XYZ file of C-alpha atoms in Angstrom:
294
model
C -27.772 13.703 -1.849
C -31.117 15.745 -1.140
C -33.184 16.547 1.326
C -36.671 17.986 1.769
C -35.368 20.840 2.967
C -32.866 21.180 0.277
C -31.676 21.820 -3.665
C -29.088 19.274 -3.868
C -28.629 15.943 -6.190
C -30.054 12.895 -5.502
C -26.645 10.266 -5.282
C -27.520 9.151 -9.084
C -27.499 12.923 -10.014
C -24.134 14.401 -8.538
C -24.021 18.192 -7.577
C -23.218 18.884 -11.202
C -25.912 18.990 -13.705
C -29.502 17.608 -13.843
C -30.825 14.411 -16.235
C -32.652 16.190 -19.076
C -31.153 15.408 -21.936
C -27.635 14.570 -21.005
C -26.284 10.732 -20.856
C -24.523 10.747 -17.229
C -22.133 7.873 -16.914
C -19.555 6.632 -13.717
C -15.825 8.353 -13.773
C -14.724 4.570 -13.945
C -17.306 4.066 -17.706
C -15.997 6.989 -19.189
C -12.298 6.009 -18.599
C -12.609 2.658 -19.123
C -14.432 2.864 -22.259
C -13.945 6.265 -23.507
C -9.745 6.336 -23.061
C -7.383 5.206 -24.903
C -5.525 1.908 -23.762
C -2.898 3.223 -22.077
C -4.609 5.230 -20.075
C -7.092 2.254 -19.118
C -4.158 0.368 -17.448
C -2.938 2.995 -15.480
C -6.636 4.714 -14.452
C -9.833 3.483 -13.334
C -10.182 0.268 -15.975
C -8.588 -2.025 -13.541
C -7.259 0.396 -10.191
C -11.589 0.325 -9.857
C -12.265 -3.450 -9.715
C -13.007 -5.046 -6.672
C -10.769 -7.652 -8.094
C -7.640 -5.430 -7.719
C -8.534 -4.571 -3.852
C -9.075 -8.129 -3.279
C -5.799 -9.530 -4.499
C -3.920 -6.721 -4.955
C -2.137 -7.185 -0.944
C -1.761 -10.773 -1.752
C 0.265 -9.759 -5.174
C 2.761 -7.529 -3.202
C 3.182 -10.390 -0.488
C 3.901 -12.652 -3.544
C 5.958 -10.486 -5.366
C 8.214 -9.662 -2.283
C 8.715 -13.271 -1.026
C 9.697 -14.203 -5.265
C 11.890 -10.948 -5.691
C 13.648 -11.911 -2.145
C 14.248 -15.652 -3.476
C 15.158 -13.820 -6.374
C 17.965 -11.561 -5.107
C 19.159 -14.379 -3.346
C 19.299 -17.494 -5.392
C 20.451 -15.202 -8.469
C 20.709 -11.859 -8.194
C 19.775 -9.697 -11.209
C 22.463 -7.586 -12.362
C 23.010 -3.977 -12.082
C 20.598 -1.783 -13.395
C 19.641 1.948 -13.354
C 17.047 1.052 -11.066
C 19.117 -0.996 -8.379
C 20.695 3.008 -7.920
C 19.416 4.363 -5.332
C 20.276 7.720 -6.799
C 18.005 6.932 -9.718
C 15.162 9.849 -10.331
C 11.951 7.729 -8.894
C 13.832 7.197 -6.052
C 14.923 10.745 -5.238
C 11.705 12.646 -6.088
C 9.328 9.894 -6.604
C 9.354 7.381 -3.090
C 11.833 9.553 -1.037
C 8.907 12.275 -1.115
C 5.482 8.919 -1.686
C 3.444 9.891 1.431
C 3.474 13.849 0.578
C 2.915 13.078 -3.013
C -0.088 11.145 -2.203
C -1.431 12.929 0.357
C -1.230 16.139 -2.426
C -3.201 13.860 -4.613
C -5.626 12.169 -3.226
C -6.110 15.545 -0.633
C -8.317 17.605 -4.287
C -9.590 13.652 -5.450
C -11.867 12.736 -1.839
C -12.853 15.938 -1.643
C -14.036 16.556 -5.573
C -15.628 12.730 -5.224
C -16.750 12.687 -1.608
C -18.315 16.245 -1.700
C -20.306 15.514 -5.160
C -21.719 12.651 -3.969
C -23.359 13.814 -0.952
C -23.235 17.559 -0.602
C -22.197 17.377 2.743
C -19.335 19.795 3.849
C -19.029 17.554 7.248
C -18.967 14.285 6.036
C -16.308 15.131 3.275
C -14.170 16.915 6.054
C -14.751 13.533 8.077
C -13.708 11.494 5.001
C -10.394 14.137 4.582
C -8.753 13.533 8.095
C -8.161 9.823 6.778
C -4.918 11.842 5.114
C -3.844 12.691 8.906
C -4.342 9.117 10.027
C -2.680 7.634 7.145
C 0.378 10.661 8.246
C -0.186 9.404 11.895
C 0.475 5.714 10.517
C 3.540 6.825 8.094
C 4.985 9.102 10.861
C 4.959 6.507 13.994
C 6.271 3.121 11.681
C 8.885 5.160 10.370
C 9.302 6.541 13.702
C 9.921 2.847 14.650
C 11.846 1.370 12.080
C 14.467 4.405 12.819
C 14.912 3.058 16.880
C 14.779 -0.092 15.776
C 17.811 0.324 13.709
C 19.570 2.545 16.055
C 19.578 0.557 19.340
C 20.122 -2.455 17.606
C 23.322 -1.508 15.612
C 26.860 -0.506 15.936
C 29.114 1.700 14.337
C 32.246 0.042 11.938
C 34.742 1.401 10.655
C 34.078 -0.410 6.800
C 31.051 -1.378 4.642
C 32.426 -5.472 5.351
C 31.706 -4.449 9.995
C 35.394 -4.086 10.395
C 36.142 -2.275 13.609
C 33.805 -1.626 15.551
C 33.770 1.804 16.922
C 32.237 1.821 20.458
C 32.779 5.259 21.031
C 30.038 6.379 17.984
C 26.494 6.141 19.784
C 24.115 7.029 17.255
C 23.597 6.548 13.534
C 24.058 10.498 12.861
C 27.349 10.392 14.651
C 28.783 7.465 12.921
C 27.687 8.660 9.473
C 29.437 12.006 10.535
C 32.728 10.440 11.500
C 33.223 8.114 7.906
C 31.735 5.016 9.351
C 29.014 2.676 8.406
C 26.561 1.886 10.953
C 24.598 -1.540 11.244
C 21.486 -2.220 12.274
C 18.254 -4.442 11.968
C 17.003 -1.899 9.627
C 13.207 -2.645 8.211
C 11.933 -1.029 4.926
C 10.438 1.884 4.750
C 10.672 2.012 1.415
C 8.196 -1.949 1.817
C 6.202 -0.330 4.302
C 5.144 2.758 2.912
C 4.797 1.268 -1.124
C 2.705 -1.563 0.688
C 0.128 1.791 2.214
C 0.151 4.135 -0.592
C -0.633 1.612 -3.206
C -3.004 -0.146 -0.900
C -4.506 3.356 0.233
C -5.510 4.873 -3.184
C -6.817 1.551 -4.781
C -9.258 2.071 -1.837
C -10.268 6.545 -1.439
C -10.331 5.201 -5.506
C -13.760 2.542 -5.637
C -15.937 6.091 -5.040
C -15.301 6.150 -8.741
C -18.324 3.846 -9.682
C -20.414 6.307 -7.675
C -19.325 9.136 -9.191
C -21.623 10.106 -12.232
C -20.433 13.634 -14.272
C -21.716 15.175 -17.735
C -18.084 14.642 -19.761
C -18.266 18.650 -20.903
C -18.600 19.360 -17.186
C -15.411 20.379 -15.276
C -15.666 18.524 -12.716
C -15.045 15.500 -14.986
C -12.132 16.892 -16.435
C -10.939 17.742 -12.661
C -11.729 13.688 -11.565
C -10.266 12.077 -14.880
C -7.104 14.382 -14.120
C -6.573 13.037 -10.981
C -7.623 9.325 -11.587
C -5.017 9.214 -14.236
C -2.083 11.059 -11.919
C -3.098 8.566 -9.062
C -2.915 5.533 -11.795
C -0.032 6.359 -12.951
C 1.524 7.148 -8.850
C 0.455 4.017 -8.488
C 2.232 2.344 -10.681
C 5.329 4.070 -9.425
C 4.396 2.275 -6.346
C 4.087 -0.903 -7.243
C 7.502 -0.555 -9.960
C 9.213 0.370 -7.223
C 8.082 -1.721 -4.592
C 9.423 -4.705 -6.978
C 12.894 -3.256 -7.301
C 12.993 -2.672 -3.996
C 12.415 -7.158 -3.294
C 15.001 -7.789 -6.147
C 17.904 -4.668 -4.973
C 17.590 -3.993 -1.202
C 17.499 -5.230 2.255
C 17.512 -8.896 3.260
C 14.076 -10.886 3.748
C 13.717 -9.991 7.097
C 13.642 -6.426 6.546
C 11.602 -6.534 4.066
C 8.888 -8.713 5.180
C 8.411 -6.521 8.879
C 8.657 -3.714 6.444
C 5.661 -5.289 4.066
C 4.080 -6.143 7.328
C 3.793 -2.866 8.372
C 2.255 -1.357 5.417
C -0.681 -4.146 5.237
C -1.056 -3.518 9.292
C -1.755 -0.040 7.894
C -3.910 -0.642 5.498
C -5.987 -3.446 7.100
C -6.222 -2.086 10.488
C -8.034 1.354 8.847
C -9.752 0.377 5.933
C -10.568 -3.100 6.852
C -11.695 -3.210 10.511
C -11.776 0.522 12.122
C -13.332 3.077 9.183
C -16.058 0.896 8.898
C -17.436 1.297 12.244
C -19.623 4.161 13.376
C -16.846 6.567 15.225
C -14.333 6.848 12.708
C -14.191 8.738 9.615
C -15.440 6.589 7.523
C -15.086 4.321 4.053
C -15.760 6.264 1.015
C -19.493 6.643 -0.220
C -20.906 3.360 -2.067
C -24.876 3.048 -3.129
C -26.061 1.695 -0.021
C -24.763 3.685 2.596
C -25.892 6.875 -0.125
C -29.481 5.491 0.170
C -29.931 5.055 3.889
C -28.778 8.373 3.794
C -30.547 9.652 1.843
C -33.697 7.987 3.584
C -32.972 9.154 6.994
C -32.919 12.517 5.105
C -36.891 12.377 4.157
C -37.915 10.677 7.602
């Protein structure tokens, strides 16, 4: 945006390149119209739509319930994805928040600075990642404590022979036992929260306009495609969790915590004044520009 004293660009221009002689479209339009069909599906052509943000939470809940019902009534045959040692689970899901954090950090920084030109506002928006980290840490700690206080150590996976001398999960496993407690699905929680957070942040692409030849366009497009693929992995592995792992109540609580983390931030707290704020949109940019002009 541009103040009287500053030389920055307005909301319609961005901070990179002028309007003379170049046709400028939003990054969402560029990917939606210029990329191959595969990229359109996994990147902005799908994920930035308002309908996706509106219905994805309901779709996750419905797929979790349907998958859980399938698991109970007609279990699917074992597959590569039902093995906890599969590549996606070991190298992606177990580090889901790290992947989400590392890709959203440059994406938020580049897109928000491009639109606002204010380092302070960018830092404020980047604090959403610190909030997300706190939610991840607090929820996983709660899950671990619940499993500890509701669990016991058994001699076999069939839950035979309680070992009363082992009072913790770690000690139980070290002695060759099997710990059984109420294990809220951390996968259901984290994959729900990460997928919804990525979709919320990618809504900014409707405002980001860049010259196609500029390096910023390449950087943002690359991040969009990476985030799109990551979201596809999160949703796929969420479905695998629904049909292969945990029981219904454990997945319901996990998914519920993910939804509460998302709605409590983007739906309730972030629209308020004293918060990290929502991704910049046209109305908020115009209001800020008018305040600078005054």
